[in-house]
Amino acid sequence: MVPDHFRLLHQDTGCRARTGRITTPHGEIQTPIFMPVGTSASVKAMRPENLKDAGAQIILSNTYHLYLRPGHRLVEQMGGLHKFMAWDRPILTDSGGFQVYSLTELRKISEEGVKFRSHIDGSMHLLTPELSIKIQESLGADIIMCFDECPPAEADREYVERSLAMTTRWAQRCKDAHSRSDQLLFGIVQGGRFAELRQRSLQELQEIGFDGYALGGLSVGETKPVMHEVMDACSDLLPPDHPRYIMGIGTPEDLVEAVWRGYDMFDCVMPTRNARNGMLFTSQGRLNIKRKQYEDDQGPIDPTCDCYVCRTYSRSYLRHLFRSGEILSSMLNTHHNIAWYLNLMARMREAITQDRFEAFRKEFYHQQQSETENHKEE
């Protein structure tokens, strides 16, 4: 049966890149799309109205962090995540699996779930597939994720195979526990760097049946060729009438490569984290606003960007804010980076609609190469 929450609008005639529309209770999402990360019900240094001004259609929040603080029951009592954070557009919550993975020394994995020690106060918790779904239902996100184990990039095949089998069993438990019909539930494809295991995972998840499918366990230390091999191994097997999400990848190059291969949804902390460290994204590559060369530069961050920050402030002023440690530095830098990322996605959607994504991709890399050469000359 063709799902009614996703519609494939157009596929580029020259490659796998495609546009689509996801329908949720809090609005439609035009894909391909990037989701700014609001881990603890807040995109760092951004107010909801600024996010809208930057073009955000959907944001991501985190089950693990909201479970520990302030607690999903409190969020539910306050009217759900949308009302709690005054965001009336779609929200996706990840399951907490990746955060538990990152704890390493503070957790123990079993068939039941993951026992872990809170990074906040050291208290012990057991996060199971059922509890992960319960938390996400209480939060009230529009799109929720299955609980999974994310194996380390260097894990051997035997470990990854065992992990994958358990993740599939957990996916079935998540599906069985899911009770809210107004939430979309996505399955997460695991299998590490092994293409055959990725394909097995995807086939098993489709047998269970989900509203969308995500590739997890990428951008955890593997090389770019391995990442691309995993994307390629799954792209032709993914059902074309469901959303396709790659979790946690986020360089501009990663996004272009993933869209070229037919993927729809992405998230990463890179634009927000880099902004707070003075690293800004432009059409000509990355710009380090800390450099002395920008001390008296009256130009905008990116002359081709029409975001509020580029329309209003000079590189000189932004450098001054950063060097002075002003809070406004993080706010303006973050606004620009998110707006730039979302504009990149909009330009990709336009290129796909016009059947010229191959040309777009070539021009994108040509601009990046130009920036590399400029850095060599400095």
CSV table of C-alpha atoms in Angstrom, one decimal:
chain,number,residue,atom,x,y,z
A,1,MET,CA,0.0,0.0,0.0
A,2,VAL,CA,1.3,3.5,-1.0
A,3,PRO,CA,1.7,5.6,2.2
A,4,ASP,CA,-0.2,8.9,2.4
A,5,HIS,CA,2.4,10.7,4.4
A,6,PHE,CA,5.0,10.9,1.6
A,7,ARG,CA,4.8,11.8,-2.0
A,8,LEU,CA,7.6,11.6,-4.5
A,9,LEU,CA,7.4,14.8,-6.6
A,10,HIS,CA,10.2,14.5,-9.1
A,11,GLN,CA,13.3,12.5,-9.8
A,12,ASP,CA,16.2,14.1,-11.8
A,13,THR,CA,16.5,12.5,-15.2
A,14,GLY,CA,20.3,12.4,-14.9
A,15,CYS,CA,20.8,10.8,-11.4
A,16,ARG,CA,19.0,9.4,-8.3
A,17,ALA,CA,18.4,12.9,-6.8
A,18,ARG,CA,14.7,13.5,-6.0
A,19,THR,CA,12.3,15.9,-4.4
A,20,GLY,CA,9.4,14.9,-2.2
A,21,ARG,CA,6.9,16.0,0.4
A,22,ILE,CA,6.3,14.6,3.9
A,23,THR,CA,3.0,15.4,5.5
A,24,THR,CA,2.9,15.7,9.3
A,25,PRO,CA,0.4,17.1,11.9
A,26,HIS,CA,2.5,20.2,12.2
A,27,GLY,CA,3.0,20.9,8.5
A,28,GLU,CA,4.6,19.7,5.3
A,29,ILE,CA,8.3,19.1,4.7
A,30,GLN,CA,9.8,19.7,1.3
A,31,THR,CA,12.7,17.3,0.6
A,32,PRO,CA,15.6,17.0,0.4
A,33,ILE,CA,15.8,18.8,3.7
A,34,PHE,CA,18.4,19.5,6.4
A,35,MET,CA,17.2,19.4,10.1
A,36,PRO,CA,18.9,21.8,12.5
A,37,VAL,CA,19.7,19.9,15.8
A,38,GLY,CA,17.9,21.1,18.9
A,39,THR,CA,19.2,18.5,21.3
A,40,SER,CA,17.6,19.7,24.5
A,41,ALA,CA,14.5,21.3,23.0
A,42,SER,CA,16.6,24.3,21.8
A,43,VAL,CA,18.7,24.9,18.7
A,44,LYS,CA,21.7,26.5,20.4
A,45,ALA,CA,21.8,30.3,20.0
A,46,MET,CA,18.6,30.4,18.0
A,47,ARG,CA,15.1,31.5,18.8
A,48,PRO,CA,12.2,29.7,17.1
A,49,GLU,CA,11.4,32.9,15.0
A,50,ASN,CA,15.0,33.1,13.9
A,51,LEU,CA,14.9,29.5,12.8
A,52,LYS,CA,11.8,30.2,10.7
A,53,ASP,CA,13.5,33.3,9.2
A,54,ALA,CA,16.4,31.1,8.3
A,55,GLY,CA,14.1,28.6,6.5
A,56,ALA,CA,13.9,25.7,8.9
A,57,GLN,CA,11.0,23.4,8.1
A,58,ILE,CA,11.7,20.8,10.8
A,59,ILE,CA,14.1,20.4,13.7
A,60,LEU,CA,15.5,17.4,15.6
A,61,SER,CA,15.5,16.9,19.4
A,62,ASN,CA,17.0,14.1,21.4
A,63,THR,CA,15.2,11.4,23.4
A,64,TYR,CA,18.2,10.6,25.7
A,65,HIS,CA,18.8,14.2,26.8
A,66,LEU,CA,15.1,15.1,27.3
A,67,TYR,CA,14.6,11.9,29.2
A,68,LEU,CA,17.3,12.8,31.7
A,69,ARG,CA,16.4,16.5,31.8
A,70,PRO,CA,13.8,17.8,32.3
A,71,GLY,CA,12.0,14.4,31.8
A,72,HIS,CA,9.5,13.3,29.3
A,73,ARG,CA,6.7,13.3,31.8
A,74,LEU,CA,7.2,17.0,32.5
A,75,VAL,CA,7.3,17.8,28.8
A,76,GLU,CA,4.1,15.9,28.3
A,77,GLN,CA,2.5,17.7,31.3
A,78,MET,CA,3.5,21.0,29.7
A,79,GLY,CA,1.6,20.2,26.5
A,80,GLY,CA,4.2,18.3,24.6
A,81,LEU,CA,7.5,19.3,23.0
A,82,HIS,CA,6.0,21.7,20.4
A,83,LYS,CA,4.2,23.8,23.0
A,84,PHE,CA,7.1,23.4,25.5
A,85,MET,CA,9.6,25.0,23.2
A,86,ALA,CA,7.2,27.2,21.2
A,87,TRP,CA,7.9,25.5,17.9
A,88,ASP,CA,4.8,24.9,15.8
A,89,ARG,CA,6.5,23.2,12.8
A,90,PRO,CA,7.5,19.5,12.6
A,91,ILE,CA,9.9,17.9,15.0
A,92,LEU,CA,11.8,14.6,14.7
A,93,THR,CA,13.2,12.9,17.8
A,94,ASP,CA,16.0,10.4,17.6
A,95,SER,CA,15.8,7.3,19.8
A,96,GLY,CA,18.7,7.9,22.1
A,97,GLY,CA,20.7,5.0,20.6
A,98,PHE,CA,23.5,7.1,19.3
A,99,GLN,CA,23.9,9.0,22.6
A,100,VAL,CA,24.1,5.7,24.5
A,101,TYR,CA,26.6,4.5,22.0
A,102,SER,CA,28.8,7.6,22.7
A,103,LEU,CA,28.9,6.9,26.5
A,104,THR,CA,31.0,3.8,25.9
A,105,GLU,CA,32.4,3.3,29.4
A,106,LEU,CA,29.1,4.2,31.1
A,107,ARG,CA,26.8,1.6,29.5
A,108,LYS,CA,26.1,-2.1,29.2
A,109,ILE,CA,24.2,-3.5,26.3
A,110,SER,CA,21.9,-6.6,26.7
A,111,GLU,CA,18.9,-8.1,24.8
A,112,GLU,CA,16.6,-6.2,27.2
A,113,GLY,CA,18.1,-2.8,26.3
A,114,VAL,CA,21.0,-0.6,27.5
A,115,LYS,CA,21.8,0.1,31.1
A,116,PHE,CA,23.7,3.3,31.4
A,117,ARG,CA,24.9,5.9,33.9
A,118,SER,CA,23.7,9.4,33.4
A,119,HIS,CA,26.4,11.9,32.3
A,120,ILE,CA,24.6,14.5,34.5
A,121,ASP,CA,24.4,13.0,37.9
A,122,GLY,CA,25.7,9.4,37.6
A,123,SER,CA,22.3,7.8,38.2
A,124,MET,CA,21.7,4.4,36.6
A,125,HIS,CA,19.0,3.9,33.9
A,126,LEU,CA,17.8,1.2,31.7
A,127,LEU,CA,16.7,2.3,28.2
A,128,THR,CA,14.7,-0.3,26.3
A,129,PRO,CA,13.1,-0.2,22.9
A,130,GLU,CA,9.7,0.1,24.6
A,131,LEU,CA,10.8,2.9,26.9
A,132,SER,CA,12.4,4.8,24.0
A,133,ILE,CA,9.0,4.7,22.2
A,134,LYS,CA,7.2,5.7,25.3
A,135,ILE,CA,9.4,8.7,25.8
A,136,GLN,CA,9.0,9.8,22.2
A,137,GLU,CA,5.3,9.4,22.4
A,138,SER,CA,5.2,11.5,25.5
A,139,LEU,CA,7.3,14.2,23.8
A,140,GLY,CA,4.9,14.2,20.9
A,141,ALA,CA,7.3,14.5,18.0
A,142,ASP,CA,5.9,14.2,14.4
A,143,ILE,CA,8.6,11.7,13.4
A,144,ILE,CA,10.1,9.2,15.9
A,145,MET,CA,12.9,6.7,15.5
A,146,CYS,CA,13.4,3.0,16.5
A,147,PHE,CA,15.9,2.3,19.3
A,148,ASP,CA,19.0,0.7,17.8
A,149,GLU,CA,22.6,-0.1,18.6
A,150,CYS,CA,25.2,1.8,16.7
A,151,PRO,CA,28.4,-0.4,16.4
A,152,PRO,CA,31.8,1.3,16.3
A,153,ALA,CA,33.3,2.0,12.9
A,154,GLU,CA,36.1,-0.4,13.6
A,155,ALA,CA,33.9,-3.3,14.8
A,156,ASP,CA,34.6,-6.6,13.1
A,157,ARG,CA,32.0,-8.4,11.1
A,158,GLU,CA,31.1,-10.9,13.8
A,159,TYR,CA,30.3,-8.2,16.3
A,160,VAL,CA,28.3,-6.1,13.7
A,161,GLU,CA,26.3,-9.2,12.7
A,162,ARG,CA,25.3,-9.9,16.3
A,163,SER,CA,24.5,-6.2,16.8
A,164,LEU,CA,22.4,-6.1,13.7
A,165,ALA,CA,20.3,-9.1,14.6
A,166,MET,CA,19.6,-7.5,18.0
A,167,THR,CA,18.8,-4.1,16.4
A,168,THR,CA,16.3,-5.9,14.1
A,169,ARG,CA,14.6,-7.5,17.1
A,170,TRP,CA,14.5,-4.2,18.9
A,171,ALA,CA,12.9,-2.6,15.8
A,172,GLN,CA,10.1,-5.2,16.0
A,173,ARG,CA,9.6,-4.4,19.7
A,174,CYS,CA,9.5,-0.6,18.8
A,175,LYS,CA,6.9,-1.3,16.2
A,176,ASP,CA,4.8,-3.3,18.6
A,177,ALA,CA,5.1,-0.7,21.3
A,178,HIS,CA,4.2,2.2,19.0
A,179,SER,CA,0.6,3.3,19.7
A,180,ARG,CA,0.2,6.9,18.4
A,181,SER,CA,-1.2,7.0,14.8
A,182,ASP,CA,-0.3,10.7,14.5
A,183,GLN,CA,3.5,9.9,14.7
A,184,LEU,CA,5.6,8.5,11.9
A,185,LEU,CA,7.9,5.7,13.0
A,186,PHE,CA,11.2,5.2,11.1
A,187,GLY,CA,13.3,2.1,11.1
A,188,ILE,CA,17.1,2.4,11.3
A,189,VAL,CA,19.3,0.4,8.9
A,190,GLN,CA,22.5,-0.7,10.6
A,191,GLY,CA,25.3,-3.1,9.5
A,192,GLY,CA,28.5,-1.0,9.9
A,193,ARG,CA,30.8,-0.8,6.9
A,194,PHE,CA,29.5,-4.1,5.5
A,195,ALA,CA,27.3,-3.6,2.4
A,196,GLU,CA,25.8,-7.1,2.6
A,197,LEU,CA,24.8,-6.6,6.2
A,198,ARG,CA,23.3,-3.2,5.4
A,199,GLN,CA,21.2,-4.8,2.7
A,200,ARG,CA,20.1,-7.5,5.1
A,201,SER,CA,19.1,-5.0,7.7
A,202,LEU,CA,17.1,-3.0,5.1
A,203,GLN,CA,15.2,-6.1,3.9
A,204,GLU,CA,14.4,-7.2,7.4
A,205,LEU,CA,13.1,-3.7,8.3
A,206,GLN,CA,10.9,-3.6,5.3
A,207,GLU,CA,9.4,-6.9,6.3
A,208,ILE,CA,8.4,-5.4,9.6
A,209,GLY,CA,7.2,-2.2,7.8
A,210,PHE,CA,7.9,1.4,8.8
A,211,ASP,CA,6.9,4.9,7.7
A,212,GLY,CA,10.4,5.7,6.6
A,213,TYR,CA,13.9,4.3,6.6
A,214,ALA,CA,17.1,5.8,8.0
A,215,LEU,CA,20.8,4.8,7.6
A,216,GLY,CA,22.4,4.9,11.1
A,217,GLY,CA,25.9,4.4,12.2
A,218,LEU,CA,27.6,6.7,9.6
A,219,SER,CA,29.9,9.6,10.3
A,220,VAL,CA,31.3,7.6,13.3
A,221,GLY,CA,34.9,7.4,12.0
A,222,GLU,CA,34.6,5.6,8.7
A,223,THR,CA,36.3,7.0,5.6
A,224,LYS,CA,34.3,8.8,2.9
A,225,PRO,CA,34.6,6.0,0.4
A,226,VAL,CA,33.1,3.6,2.9
A,227,MET,CA,30.3,6.0,3.7
A,228,HIS,CA,29.6,6.3,0.0
A,229,GLU,CA,29.7,2.5,-0.5
A,230,VAL,CA,27.1,2.1,2.3
A,231,MET,CA,24.9,4.7,0.7
A,232,ASP,CA,25.2,3.0,-2.7
A,233,ALA,CA,24.5,-0.4,-1.3
A,234,CYS,CA,21.1,0.7,0.1
A,235,SER,CA,19.9,3.3,-2.3
A,236,ASP,CA,18.4,0.9,-4.9
A,237,LEU,CA,16.8,-1.3,-2.2
A,238,LEU,CA,15.1,1.5,-0.3
A,239,PRO,CA,11.4,1.8,-1.2
A,240,PRO,CA,10.9,4.8,-3.5
A,241,ASP,CA,7.6,5.7,-1.9
A,242,HIS,CA,9.0,6.2,1.6
A,243,PRO,CA,11.3,9.0,3.1
A,244,ARG,CA,15.0,8.2,3.2
A,245,TYR,CA,17.0,9.7,6.1
A,246,ILE,CA,20.8,9.6,6.7
A,247,MET,CA,21.5,10.3,10.3
A,248,GLY,CA,24.3,12.5,11.5
A,249,ILE,CA,26.1,13.4,8.3
A,250,GLY,CA,26.5,17.1,7.7
A,251,THR,CA,29.4,18.6,5.7
A,252,PRO,CA,28.1,20.4,2.6
A,253,GLU,CA,29.9,17.8,0.5
A,254,ASP,CA,28.2,14.9,2.4
A,255,LEU,CA,24.8,16.5,1.7
A,256,VAL,CA,25.4,16.9,-2.0
A,257,GLU,CA,26.7,13.3,-2.3
A,258,ALA,CA,23.8,11.9,-0.4
A,259,VAL,CA,21.2,13.9,-2.4
A,260,TRP,CA,22.9,12.8,-5.6
A,261,ARG,CA,22.3,9.2,-4.4
A,262,GLY,CA,18.6,9.7,-3.8
A,263,TYR,CA,18.4,10.5,0.0
A,264,ASP,CA,15.9,12.9,1.5
A,265,MET,CA,16.6,13.9,5.1
A,266,PHE,CA,19.7,14.9,7.0
A,267,ASP,CA,20.8,16.3,10.4
A,268,CYS,CA,24.1,17.3,12.0
A,269,VAL,CA,25.4,19.6,14.7
A,270,MET,CA,28.1,20.9,12.3
A,271,PRO,CA,26.5,24.2,11.3
A,272,THR,CA,25.7,25.2,14.8
A,273,ARG,CA,28.8,23.9,16.5
A,274,ASN,CA,31.1,25.4,13.9
A,275,ALA,CA,29.3,28.7,14.2
A,276,ARG,CA,30.1,29.0,17.9
A,277,ASN,CA,33.8,28.3,17.0
A,278,GLY,CA,33.9,31.0,14.4
A,279,MET,CA,33.8,28.7,11.3
A,280,LEU,CA,31.3,30.0,8.7
A,281,PHE,CA,30.0,28.4,5.5
A,282,THR,CA,30.0,30.3,2.2
A,283,SER,CA,29.4,29.5,-1.5
A,284,GLN,CA,33.2,29.6,-1.8
A,285,GLY,CA,33.9,27.2,1.1
A,286,ARG,CA,34.6,27.7,4.8
A,287,LEU,CA,35.5,31.1,6.3
A,288,ASN,CA,37.3,31.4,9.7
A,289,ILE,CA,36.0,34.7,11.0
A,290,LYS,CA,38.9,34.8,13.6
A,291,ARG,CA,41.5,35.6,11.0
A,292,LYS,CA,43.1,39.0,11.1
A,293,GLN,CA,42.5,39.5,7.4
A,294,TYR,CA,38.8,40.2,8.3
A,295,GLU,CA,39.6,42.9,10.8
A,296,ASP,CA,38.7,45.8,8.5
A,297,ASP,CA,36.6,43.8,6.0
A,298,GLN,CA,33.4,45.7,5.3
A,299,GLY,CA,31.9,42.9,3.2
A,300,PRO,CA,29.3,40.3,4.3
A,301,ILE,CA,30.1,36.7,5.2
A,302,ASP,CA,29.0,35.6,1.7
A,303,PRO,CA,28.1,38.1,-1.0
A,304,THR,CA,25.7,35.5,-2.6
A,305,CYS,CA,23.8,34.9,0.7
A,306,ASP,CA,20.7,36.9,1.4
A,307,CYS,CA,20.2,35.8,5.0
A,308,TYR,CA,19.6,38.5,7.7
A,309,VAL,CA,23.2,38.4,8.9
A,310,CYS,CA,24.7,38.8,5.5
A,311,ARG,CA,22.3,41.7,4.7
A,312,THR,CA,23.1,43.5,7.9
A,313,TYR,CA,26.6,42.9,9.3
A,314,SER,CA,30.2,43.1,8.1
A,315,ARG,CA,32.9,40.5,8.5
A,316,SER,CA,34.8,43.1,10.6
A,317,TYR,CA,31.9,43.4,13.1
A,318,LEU,CA,31.5,39.6,13.3
A,319,ARG,CA,35.2,39.2,13.9
A,320,HIS,CA,35.0,41.8,16.7
A,321,LEU,CA,32.1,40.0,18.3
A,322,PHE,CA,33.8,36.7,18.3
A,323,ARG,CA,37.1,38.0,19.7
A,324,SER,CA,35.2,39.9,22.4
A,325,GLY,CA,33.4,36.8,23.5
A,326,GLU,CA,30.0,38.4,22.9
A,327,ILE,CA,26.9,36.1,23.0
A,328,LEU,CA,25.7,37.9,19.9
A,329,SER,CA,28.6,36.3,18.0
A,330,SER,CA,27.2,32.8,18.5
A,331,MET,CA,23.7,34.0,17.6
A,332,LEU,CA,24.6,35.7,14.3
A,333,ASN,CA,27.1,33.1,13.2
A,334,THR,CA,24.6,30.3,13.9
A,335,HIS,CA,21.8,32.1,12.1
A,336,HIS,CA,24.0,32.5,9.0
A,337,ASN,CA,25.2,28.9,9.0
A,338,ILE,CA,21.7,27.4,9.4
A,339,ALA,CA,20.4,29.8,6.7
A,340,TRP,CA,23.2,28.9,4.4
A,341,TYR,CA,22.6,25.1,4.9
A,342,LEU,CA,18.9,25.5,4.2
A,343,ASN,CA,19.6,27.6,1.2
A,344,LEU,CA,21.9,24.9,-0.1
A,345,MET,CA,19.0,22.4,0.2
A,346,ALA,CA,16.6,24.8,-1.5
A,347,ARG,CA,19.1,25.2,-4.4
A,348,MET,CA,19.4,21.4,-4.6
A,349,ARG,CA,15.6,21.0,-4.7
A,350,GLU,CA,15.4,23.6,-7.5
A,351,ALA,CA,18.2,21.9,-9.5
A,352,ILE,CA,16.4,18.5,-9.2
A,353,THR,CA,13.1,20.0,-10.4
A,354,GLN,CA,14.9,21.4,-13.5
A,355,ASP,CA,16.8,18.1,-14.2
A,356,ARG,CA,20.2,19.7,-13.7
A,357,PHE,CA,21.5,18.2,-10.5
A,358,GLU,CA,24.6,16.8,-12.2
A,359,ALA,CA,25.5,20.3,-13.4
A,360,PHE,CA,24.8,21.7,-9.9
A,361,ARG,CA,27.1,19.0,-8.3
A,362,LYS,CA,29.9,19.8,-10.7
A,363,GLU,CA,29.6,23.6,-10.1
A,364,PHE,CA,29.5,23.0,-6.3
A,365,TYR,CA,32.8,21.1,-6.4
A,366,HIS,CA,34.3,23.7,-8.8
A,367,GLN,CA,33.6,26.4,-6.2
A,368,GLN,CA,35.0,24.3,-3.4
A,369,GLN,CA,38.2,23.7,-5.4
A,370,SER,CA,38.5,27.5,-6.0
A,371,GLU,CA,38.4,28.1,-2.3
A,372,THR,CA,41.1,25.4,-1.7
A,373,GLU,CA,43.4,27.1,-4.2
A,374,ASN,CA,42.8,30.5,-2.5
A,375,HIS,CA,43.8,29.1,0.9
A,376,LYS,CA,47.0,27.7,-0.7
A,377,GLU,CA,47.9,31.2,-1.8
A,378,GLU,CA,47.3,32.8,1.6
